Coordinates of C-alpha atoms and ligand atoms in Angstrom, one line a residue:
M26 CA 165.6 -73.7 248.4
K27 CA 162.5 -75.8 247.9
N28 CA 161.3 -76.9 244.4
I29 CA 158.9 -74.3 243.0
L30 CA 156.9 -76.8 240.9
E31 CA 155.8 -78.2 244.3
A32 CA 154.8 -75.1 245.9
P33 CA 151.3 -75.0 247.1
F34 CA 150.3 -72.1 245.2
V35 CA 151.6 -73.4 241.9
E36 CA 149.6 -76.5 242.6
E37 CA 146.4 -74.5 243.3
M38 CA 146.9 -72.7 239.9
K39 CA 147.5 -75.9 238.1
K40 CA 144.3 -77.3 239.6
I41 CA 142.1 -74.3 239.2
T42 CA 142.9 -73.8 235.5
A43 CA 142.5 -77.5 234.6
N44 CA 138.9 -77.4 236.4
M45 CA 137.9 -74.1 234.8
Y46 CA 139.0 -75.6 231.2
R47 CA 137.0 -78.6 232.1
Q48 CA 134.0 -76.4 232.7
G49 CA 134.2 -75.0 229.3
W50 CA 134.9 -71.5 230.6
D51 CA 138.2 -71.0 229.2
E52 CA 138.4 -71.9 225.7
R53 CA 141.8 -71.4 223.9
N54 CA 143.5 -68.7 225.6
G55 CA 140.3 -67.2 227.5
G56 CA 140.5 -66.3 231.0
N57 CA 143.0 -65.1 233.4
I58 CA 144.0 -65.4 237.0
S59 CA 146.2 -63.3 239.3
Y60 CA 146.9 -64.5 243.0
M61 CA 148.7 -62.4 245.4
L62 CA 151.3 -64.1 247.4
D63 CA 153.1 -63.7 250.7
E64 CA 156.7 -62.8 250.2
K65 CA 157.8 -64.9 252.7
D66 CA 156.1 -68.1 251.2
V67 CA 157.6 -67.5 248.0
A68 CA 161.1 -66.9 249.5
E69 CA 161.0 -70.6 250.3
Y70 CA 161.1 -71.2 246.8
L71 CA 162.8 -68.4 244.8
D72 CA 165.6 -66.1 245.4
L73 CA 163.9 -62.7 245.6
N74 CA 167.0 -60.9 244.4
N75 CA 167.2 -62.7 241.1
V76 CA 165.1 -60.8 238.7
I77 CA 164.9 -62.7 235.3
R78 CA 163.8 -59.9 233.4
T79 CA 161.7 -56.8 233.5
I80 CA 158.4 -56.2 231.6
P81 CA 156.6 -52.8 231.5
S82 CA 153.0 -52.9 232.4
G83 CA 151.8 -49.5 230.8
F84 CA 150.0 -48.4 233.7
D85 CA 150.7 -47.4 237.3
A86 CA 150.3 -49.8 240.2
T87 CA 152.5 -47.8 243.0
E88 CA 150.1 -48.9 245.7
L89 CA 151.1 -52.6 244.9
T90 CA 155.0 -51.8 245.1
G91 CA 156.8 -54.9 246.1
R92 CA 153.7 -57.2 245.9
I93 CA 154.2 -60.4 244.2
F94 CA 151.6 -62.3 242.1
I95 CA 151.3 -65.5 240.3
V96 CA 149.6 -64.6 236.9
T97 CA 148.6 -66.6 233.9
G98 CA 150.4 -65.8 230.7
T99 CA 149.1 -63.9 227.7
G100 CA 148.1 -66.1 224.9
K101 CA 148.4 -69.3 227.1
Y102 CA 146.0 -71.9 227.2
F103 CA 144.3 -72.9 230.6
K104 CA 144.3 -76.5 229.4
N105 CA 148.1 -76.6 229.3
V106 CA 149.0 -74.9 232.6
Q107 CA 149.2 -78.4 234.3
D108 CA 151.6 -79.9 232.0
D109 CA 153.9 -76.9 231.8
P110 CA 153.3 -74.4 234.5
E111 CA 156.8 -72.9 234.0
N112 CA 155.8 -71.7 230.6
N113 CA 152.1 -70.9 231.2
L114 CA 152.5 -69.0 234.5
G115 CA 154.8 -66.3 235.7
I116 CA 155.5 -64.9 239.1
I117 CA 155.8 -61.2 239.1
R118 CA 156.7 -58.4 241.4
V119 CA 155.6 -54.8 241.2
A120 CA 158.8 -52.8 241.0
K121 CA 159.3 -49.4 242.8
D122 CA 158.1 -47.3 239.9
G123 CA 154.7 -49.2 240.0
T124 CA 154.7 -49.6 236.1
T125 CA 157.3 -52.2 235.7
M126 CA 156.9 -55.9 236.6
E127 CA 159.9 -57.9 237.6
L128 CA 159.7 -61.3 236.5
L129 CA 160.9 -63.9 239.4
W130 CA 159.9 -67.2 237.7
G131 CA 157.9 -68.5 234.7
Y132 CA 157.0 -67.4 231.2
S133 CA 160.0 -69.5 230.2
D134 CA 159.5 -69.1 226.4
G135 CA 160.0 -65.2 226.7
G136 CA 156.3 -64.7 227.2
R137 CA 154.6 -62.3 229.5
F138 CA 151.6 -61.9 231.9
T139 CA 148.0 -61.7 230.6
S140 CA 146.8 -58.7 228.6
E141 CA 144.4 -58.1 231.3
L142 CA 146.8 -57.4 233.8
P143 CA 145.3 -53.7 234.0
A144 CA 142.0 -55.1 235.1
H145 CA 143.6 -57.5 237.5
L146 CA 145.9 -55.1 239.4
M147 CA 143.5 -52.3 239.5
S148 CA 140.8 -54.8 240.8
H149 CA 143.4 -56.0 243.5
M150 CA 144.1 -52.4 244.5
A151 CA 140.2 -51.8 244.6
R152 CA 139.5 -54.9 246.5
L153 CA 142.2 -54.6 249.1
S154 CA 140.8 -51.2 249.7
V155 CA 137.6 -52.7 251.0
D156 CA 138.8 -56.3 252.1
P157 CA 142.5 -56.5 253.1
E158 CA 142.2 -60.3 253.1
N159 CA 141.5 -60.2 249.1
R160 CA 144.2 -62.2 247.2
I161 CA 142.5 -63.7 243.9
I162 CA 141.1 -61.9 240.8
M163 CA 139.9 -64.4 238.4
H164 CA 138.3 -63.8 234.8
C165 CA 136.6 -66.4 232.4
H166 CA 134.0 -66.9 230.0
P167 CA 131.3 -69.0 231.6
T168 CA 128.8 -70.3 228.9
Y169 CA 125.4 -69.8 230.5
T170 CA 126.4 -66.5 232.1
L171 CA 127.5 -65.2 228.6
A172 CA 124.4 -66.7 226.8
M173 CA 122.3 -64.7 229.3
N174 CA 124.1 -61.6 228.3
Y175 CA 122.3 -61.7 225.2
V176 CA 118.8 -62.3 226.2
H177 CA 118.6 -60.4 229.6
E178 CA 119.2 -56.8 230.3
L179 CA 122.6 -55.6 231.2
D180 CA 121.5 -54.0 234.2
E181 CA 123.1 -54.6 237.7
K182 CA 119.8 -54.4 239.8
K183 CA 117.8 -56.6 237.1
L184 CA 120.6 -59.1 236.5
T185 CA 121.3 -59.7 240.1
H186 CA 117.6 -59.8 241.1
T187 CA 116.9 -62.4 238.2
L188 CA 119.9 -64.8 239.4
W189 CA 118.8 -64.3 243.0
E190 CA 115.2 -65.6 242.5
T191 CA 116.6 -68.4 240.2
C192 CA 118.3 -70.3 242.8
T193 CA 118.0 -70.1 246.9
E194 CA 121.6 -70.2 247.5
C195 CA 122.5 -67.0 245.5
M196 CA 121.4 -64.6 247.8
V197 CA 123.5 -66.4 250.3
V198 CA 126.6 -66.6 248.2
F199 CA 126.6 -63.1 246.6
P200 CA 124.2 -61.0 248.7
D201 CA 126.4 -57.8 247.5
G202 CA 125.2 -58.5 244.0
I203 CA 126.9 -58.4 240.7
G204 CA 128.3 -55.3 238.9
V205 CA 127.9 -54.9 235.2
L206 CA 129.8 -52.9 232.6
P207 CA 128.7 -52.4 229.1
W208 CA 130.6 -54.0 226.2
M209 CA 134.2 -52.4 226.1
L210 CA 137.3 -53.3 224.5
C211 CA 139.1 -55.7 226.6
G212 CA 143.1 -55.6 227.3
T213 CA 143.1 -51.9 227.9
N214 CA 143.6 -49.5 231.1
E215 CA 140.0 -48.3 230.5
I216 CA 138.3 -51.4 230.9
G217 CA 140.7 -52.0 234.0
E218 CA 139.8 -48.8 235.6
A219 CA 136.1 -49.3 235.0
T220 CA 136.4 -52.9 236.4
A221 CA 138.2 -51.6 239.5
E222 CA 135.6 -48.8 240.1
K223 CA 132.9 -51.7 240.4
M224 CA 135.3 -53.9 242.3
K225 CA 135.0 -51.4 245.1
E226 CA 131.4 -52.4 245.7
F227 CA 131.0 -55.9 244.1
R228 CA 133.2 -59.2 244.2
L229 CA 131.6 -60.0 240.9
V230 CA 131.6 -58.0 237.7
V231 CA 130.0 -58.9 234.4
W232 CA 132.1 -57.7 231.3
G233 CA 129.0 -57.3 229.1
L234 CA 129.2 -59.8 226.0
H235 CA 132.5 -61.1 227.1
G236 CA 132.6 -62.8 230.5
I237 CA 133.0 -62.3 234.2
Y238 CA 135.5 -61.2 237.0
G239 CA 135.3 -62.8 240.5
A240 CA 137.5 -61.7 243.5
G241 CA 138.1 -63.5 246.8
K242 CA 140.3 -64.1 249.8
D243 CA 141.3 -67.5 248.2
I244 CA 140.7 -69.5 245.0
D245 CA 137.5 -71.2 246.5
E246 CA 135.8 -67.9 247.1
A247 CA 136.4 -66.5 243.6
F248 CA 135.6 -69.7 241.9
G249 CA 132.5 -70.4 244.1
L250 CA 131.2 -67.1 243.1
I251 CA 131.5 -67.6 239.4
E252 CA 130.4 -71.1 239.7
T253 CA 127.1 -70.0 241.5
V254 CA 126.3 -67.3 239.1
E255 CA 126.8 -69.8 236.2
K256 CA 124.5 -72.4 237.8
A257 CA 122.0 -69.8 238.2
A258 CA 122.4 -68.4 234.8
Q259 CA 122.2 -72.0 233.5
L260 CA 118.8 -72.5 235.4
Y261 CA 117.6 -69.2 233.7
M262 CA 118.7 -70.1 230.2
I263 CA 117.1 -73.6 230.2
S264 CA 113.8 -72.2 231.7
A265 CA 113.3 -68.7 230.7
H266 CA 111.5 -69.6 227.4
L267 CA 109.1 -71.6 229.4
P268 CA 105.7 -70.4 231.2
R269 CA 107.1 -69.3 234.8
I270 CA 104.7 -71.1 237.4
N271 CA 106.9 -70.7 240.5
T272 CA 109.5 -68.0 241.7
I273 CA 111.3 -67.1 244.9
S274 CA 109.5 -63.7 246.0
D275 CA 111.3 -60.6 247.0
K276 CA 109.9 -61.3 250.5
E277 CA 111.4 -64.7 250.6
L278 CA 114.7 -63.3 249.4
Q279 CA 114.6 -61.0 252.3
I280 CA 114.1 -64.0 254.5
I281 CA 116.9 -65.9 253.0
A282 CA 119.2 -63.0 253.7
E283 CA 118.2 -62.5 257.2
G284 CA 118.0 -66.1 257.9
F285 CA 121.6 -66.5 257.0
G286 CA 122.6 -63.1 258.4
V287 CA 124.0 -61.6 255.3
K288 CA 124.6 -58.1 254.3
Y289 CA 122.6 -57.6 251.0
R290 CA 121.7 -55.0 248.5
K291 CA 118.2 -54.0 249.8
D292 CA 117.9 -51.6 246.8
F293 CA 118.1 -54.6 244.5
L294 CA 114.8 -55.9 246.1
D295 CA 111.3 -54.2 245.7
L296 CA 109.7 -54.8 249.0
Ligands
LIG302 O1 143.2 -63.6 228.1 O2 139.9 -63.6 228.2 O3 139.8 -61.2 228.0 C1 141.9 -63.9 227.1 C2 140.9 -63.2 227.6 C3 140.7 -61.6 227.4
LIG303 ZN1 138.1 -62.8 228.4

């Protein structure tokens, strides 16, 4: 059996949590990531018959029975993952009943997965239903995106449009737009269900006055989506109070979409 601390998926989780912490998006225990793994990859590092303990999740994820995820721990700090992955991360498998998680590795101080597991697993189900390649759900509190939540309407079309017209690359990176939820209590099955509903349509979902969710086939895709939104939100926040002289027009947004051959939300433009 190979050393789990050298597994590429553990390495990836260490690198991305450290990077996101450095961006200032994951203060204290803010943010969480879940990454669906291939059973055969995990089997090189762990005995899949050795369940350390079982942890009830409080919601039904029967569709994901047998699926294995590496997930950040509740109350754990992104900044600490790199130095102590075994305590701050866990590898869990969805048990047959769909509501129990089998711990295969990690959470070594007796901890458990993020309180946002309902939003994560329900979002995995939603994304897999439209994109079988999806592997990552990522949540964080990017500074400018969040600042924008206080000064911009929390409307999917308006928020997407403002970001699209702020930065040429936005239309290319998230032509499918951004879903938006109003402020809701986090850590609940309700916000999980609402997030998953949006995830059927969007890879990005803003949690109003809280943060953002990104989804993707790998860490680069999920991170790249959030990073691009955050860059555009930063440009918006440092320029929105100044007189606007130039902007990318809807016609130009259409030209970008057609030039790059991306399928975009035409209903989010006013042509
Ligand atoms: O896990 O970010 O949404 C801490 C959070 C809750
Ligand atoms: Zn959060």
